Amino acid sequence: MDKIVVLDFGSQYSHLICRRIRDFSVYAELVPFDISMEELKKHNPKGIIFSGGPSSVYNSDAPIPEKEVFKMNLPILGICYGHQLIVNNFGGKVKQANKEYGSSVLSIDNDKDLLSGVGESVRAWMSHGDEAEVVPPDFEIIAHTESAKAAAIASKDR
């Protein structure tokens, strides 16, 4: 059975992320964000999800996985803080923004691949105080909300 590994950065929803993945008959395992590369490779994941969390990527004590995780030839999905980690790691810029909390309309800008079949928009739960101000090179915005212009991004290469 295929496996997705969810790196936990302190989100209150990490277990729910795993449960939703399992609803699609894909095994998901929750592991700490600071798992060693050796241990991560033992899981033989088909993809990795970075959960959300209460930190900000620009803080000196921000939790960050080993740099090699970003270099694995695997799809990586970042949710909230995890999304901001991806932006920061690949050369984009994250800034403090107006807090967005609760149900928001996520408008789909590119419905191929990850957002295929979602439609023009979907209600999504938002819980963040930071946002991607500059999208990394070789990434594109695939969805936005009223207050977050880059609510979802995708690599053009992965």
Short mmCIF file of C-alpha atoms in Angstrom, two decimals:
data_model
loop_
_atom_site.label_atom_id
_atom_site.label_comp_id
_atom_site.label_asym_id
_atom_site.label_seq_id
_atom_site.Cartn_x
_atom_site.Cartn_y
_atom_site.Cartn_z
CA MET A 1 0.00 0.00 0.00
CA ASP A 2 1.23 3.49 -0.84
CA LYS A 3 2.24 5.64 2.12
CA ILE A 4 2.24 9.38 2.74
CA VAL A 5 4.29 10.73 5.62
CA VAL A 6 2.92 13.79 7.44
CA LEU A 7 5.57 15.86 9.23
CA ASP A 8 3.96 17.38 12.32
CA PHE A 9 4.87 21.01 13.02
CA GLY A 10 2.39 21.35 15.89
CA SER A 11 -0.92 21.66 14.08
CA GLN A 12 -4.06 20.82 15.96
CA TYR A 13 -5.27 19.18 12.71
CA SER A 14 -2.37 16.82 11.97
CA HIS A 15 -4.32 13.70 12.95
CA LEU A 16 -7.26 14.86 10.84
CA ILE A 17 -4.93 15.25 7.83
CA CYS A 18 -3.87 11.61 8.24
CA ARG A 19 -7.45 10.44 8.62
CA ARG A 20 -8.56 12.22 5.45
CA ILE A 21 -5.70 10.67 3.48
CA ARG A 22 -6.68 7.22 4.76
CA ASP A 23 -10.23 7.90 3.53
CA PHE A 24 -8.69 7.66 0.03
CA SER A 25 -7.22 4.21 0.80
CA VAL A 26 -3.70 5.59 1.16
CA TYR A 27 -1.83 4.92 4.36
CA ALA A 28 -0.67 8.05 6.19
CA GLU A 29 1.73 8.15 9.10
CA LEU A 30 2.28 11.14 11.37
CA VAL A 31 5.90 11.72 12.40
CA PRO A 32 7.73 14.56 14.18
CA PHE A 33 9.07 17.33 11.91
CA ASP A 34 12.64 16.64 13.05
CA ILE A 35 12.65 12.99 11.97
CA SER A 36 16.08 11.98 10.68
CA MET A 37 16.54 11.35 6.97
CA GLU A 38 17.51 7.78 7.80
CA GLU A 39 14.20 7.20 9.60
CA LEU A 40 12.17 9.05 6.96
CA LYS A 41 13.64 6.92 4.16
CA LYS A 42 12.67 3.74 6.07
CA HIS A 43 9.03 4.76 5.57
CA ASN A 44 9.53 4.71 1.78
CA PRO A 45 6.86 7.40 1.27
CA LYS A 46 5.27 8.26 -2.07
CA GLY A 47 4.89 11.86 -0.86
CA ILE A 48 5.31 14.11 2.15
CA ILE A 49 2.93 16.58 3.76
CA PHE A 50 4.15 19.39 6.00
CA SER A 51 1.42 20.19 8.53
CA GLY A 52 0.54 23.60 9.80
CA GLY A 53 1.69 24.89 13.15
CA PRO A 54 1.82 27.95 15.38
CA SER A 55 5.30 29.14 14.32
CA SER A 56 6.46 31.69 11.76
CA VAL A 57 9.21 30.70 9.32
CA TYR A 58 11.06 33.97 9.85
CA ASN A 59 11.49 33.40 13.61
CA SER A 60 14.90 32.18 14.76
CA ASP A 61 13.35 29.26 16.66
CA ALA A 62 11.08 28.12 13.80
CA PRO A 63 10.89 24.34 13.44
CA ILE A 64 12.54 23.25 10.20
CA PRO A 65 13.04 19.72 8.85
CA GLU A 66 16.42 18.51 7.63
CA LYS A 67 17.35 20.32 4.39
CA GLU A 68 17.61 16.97 2.58
CA VAL A 69 13.84 16.51 2.91
CA PHE A 70 13.34 19.30 0.37
CA LYS A 71 15.78 17.60 -2.02
CA MET A 72 14.03 14.22 -2.06
CA ASN A 73 12.52 13.41 -5.42
CA LEU A 74 9.03 13.30 -3.92
CA PRO A 75 5.96 15.52 -4.06
CA ILE A 76 5.68 17.75 -0.99
CA LEU A 77 2.41 19.36 0.06
CA GLY A 78 2.58 22.18 2.57
CA ILE A 79 -0.45 23.19 4.61
CA CYS A 80 -0.40 26.60 6.35
CA TYR A 81 2.99 26.72 8.11
CA GLY A 82 4.14 23.88 5.84
CA HIS A 83 3.19 25.97 2.78
CA GLN A 84 5.23 28.85 4.18
CA LEU A 85 8.22 26.55 4.76
CA ILE A 86 8.15 25.56 1.10
CA VAL A 87 7.92 29.20 0.01
CA ASN A 88 10.83 30.16 2.27
CA ASN A 89 13.03 27.19 1.33
CA PHE A 90 12.67 27.59 -2.43
CA GLY A 91 13.49 31.30 -2.55
CA GLY A 92 10.15 33.01 -1.99
CA LYS A 93 9.30 35.44 0.79
CA VAL A 94 6.90 35.06 3.71
CA LYS A 95 5.59 38.08 5.60
CA GLN A 96 3.33 38.77 8.54
CA ALA A 97 -0.18 39.47 7.31
CA ASN A 98 -3.69 40.04 8.58
CA LYS A 99 -4.87 36.96 10.39
CA GLU A 100 -7.27 34.80 8.44
CA TYR A 101 -9.21 32.33 10.55
CA GLY A 102 -12.26 30.32 9.67
CA SER A 103 -14.12 29.34 6.55
CA SER A 104 -13.01 31.20 3.41
CA VAL A 105 -13.72 30.89 -0.28
CA LEU A 106 -10.67 29.43 -2.00
CA SER A 107 -10.77 30.51 -5.65
CA ILE A 108 -9.07 28.09 -8.01
CA ASP A 109 -6.70 29.70 -10.52
CA ASN A 110 -5.33 26.49 -12.04
CA ASP A 111 -7.42 23.33 -11.83
CA LYS A 112 -4.89 20.86 -13.21
CA ASP A 113 -3.05 18.29 -11.14
CA LEU A 114 -3.58 18.87 -7.41
CA LEU A 115 -6.82 20.85 -7.72
CA SER A 116 -8.27 18.93 -10.64
CA GLY A 117 -12.01 18.46 -10.30
CA VAL A 118 -12.42 20.91 -7.41
CA GLY A 119 -14.32 23.45 -9.50
CA GLU A 120 -14.04 27.23 -9.63
CA SER A 121 -14.00 27.61 -5.85
CA VAL A 122 -14.34 25.65 -2.64
CA ARG A 123 -14.83 26.51 1.03
CA ALA A 124 -11.58 25.97 2.90
CA TRP A 125 -10.59 26.37 6.54
CA MET A 126 -7.92 29.04 6.91
CA SER A 127 -5.87 29.57 10.06
CA HIS A 128 -2.80 31.73 9.61
CA GLY A 129 -1.19 35.07 10.35
CA ASP A 130 1.55 34.93 7.71
CA GLU A 131 1.40 34.72 3.94
CA ALA A 132 3.55 34.20 0.88
CA GLU A 133 4.44 37.68 -0.33
CA VAL A 134 6.73 36.47 -3.12
CA VAL A 135 6.22 33.08 -4.76
CA PRO A 136 9.46 31.14 -5.35
CA PRO A 137 10.91 30.96 -8.86
CA ASP A 138 9.50 28.02 -10.85
CA PHE A 139 6.32 28.01 -8.74
CA GLU A 140 2.90 29.27 -9.76
CA ILE A 141 -0.14 30.40 -7.81
CA ILE A 142 -2.93 27.86 -8.19
CA ALA A 143 -5.49 29.26 -5.71
CA HIS A 144 -6.18 32.38 -3.65
CA THR A 145 -8.59 33.75 -1.07
CA GLU A 146 -9.80 37.30 -0.65
CA SER A 147 -6.91 38.08 1.70
CA ALA A 148 -4.21 35.59 0.60
CA LYS A 149 -3.10 36.07 -3.00
CA ALA A 150 -1.01 32.88 -2.93
CA ALA A 151 -3.10 30.55 -0.76
CA ALA A 152 -1.96 27.57 -2.86
CA ILE A 153 1.11 27.27 -5.05
CA ALA A 154 2.62 24.46 -7.10
CA SER A 155 6.06 23.74 -8.45
CA LYS A 156 6.24 23.80 -12.24
CA ASP A 157 8.85 21.03 -12.08
CA ARG A 158 7.55 18.49 -9.55
#
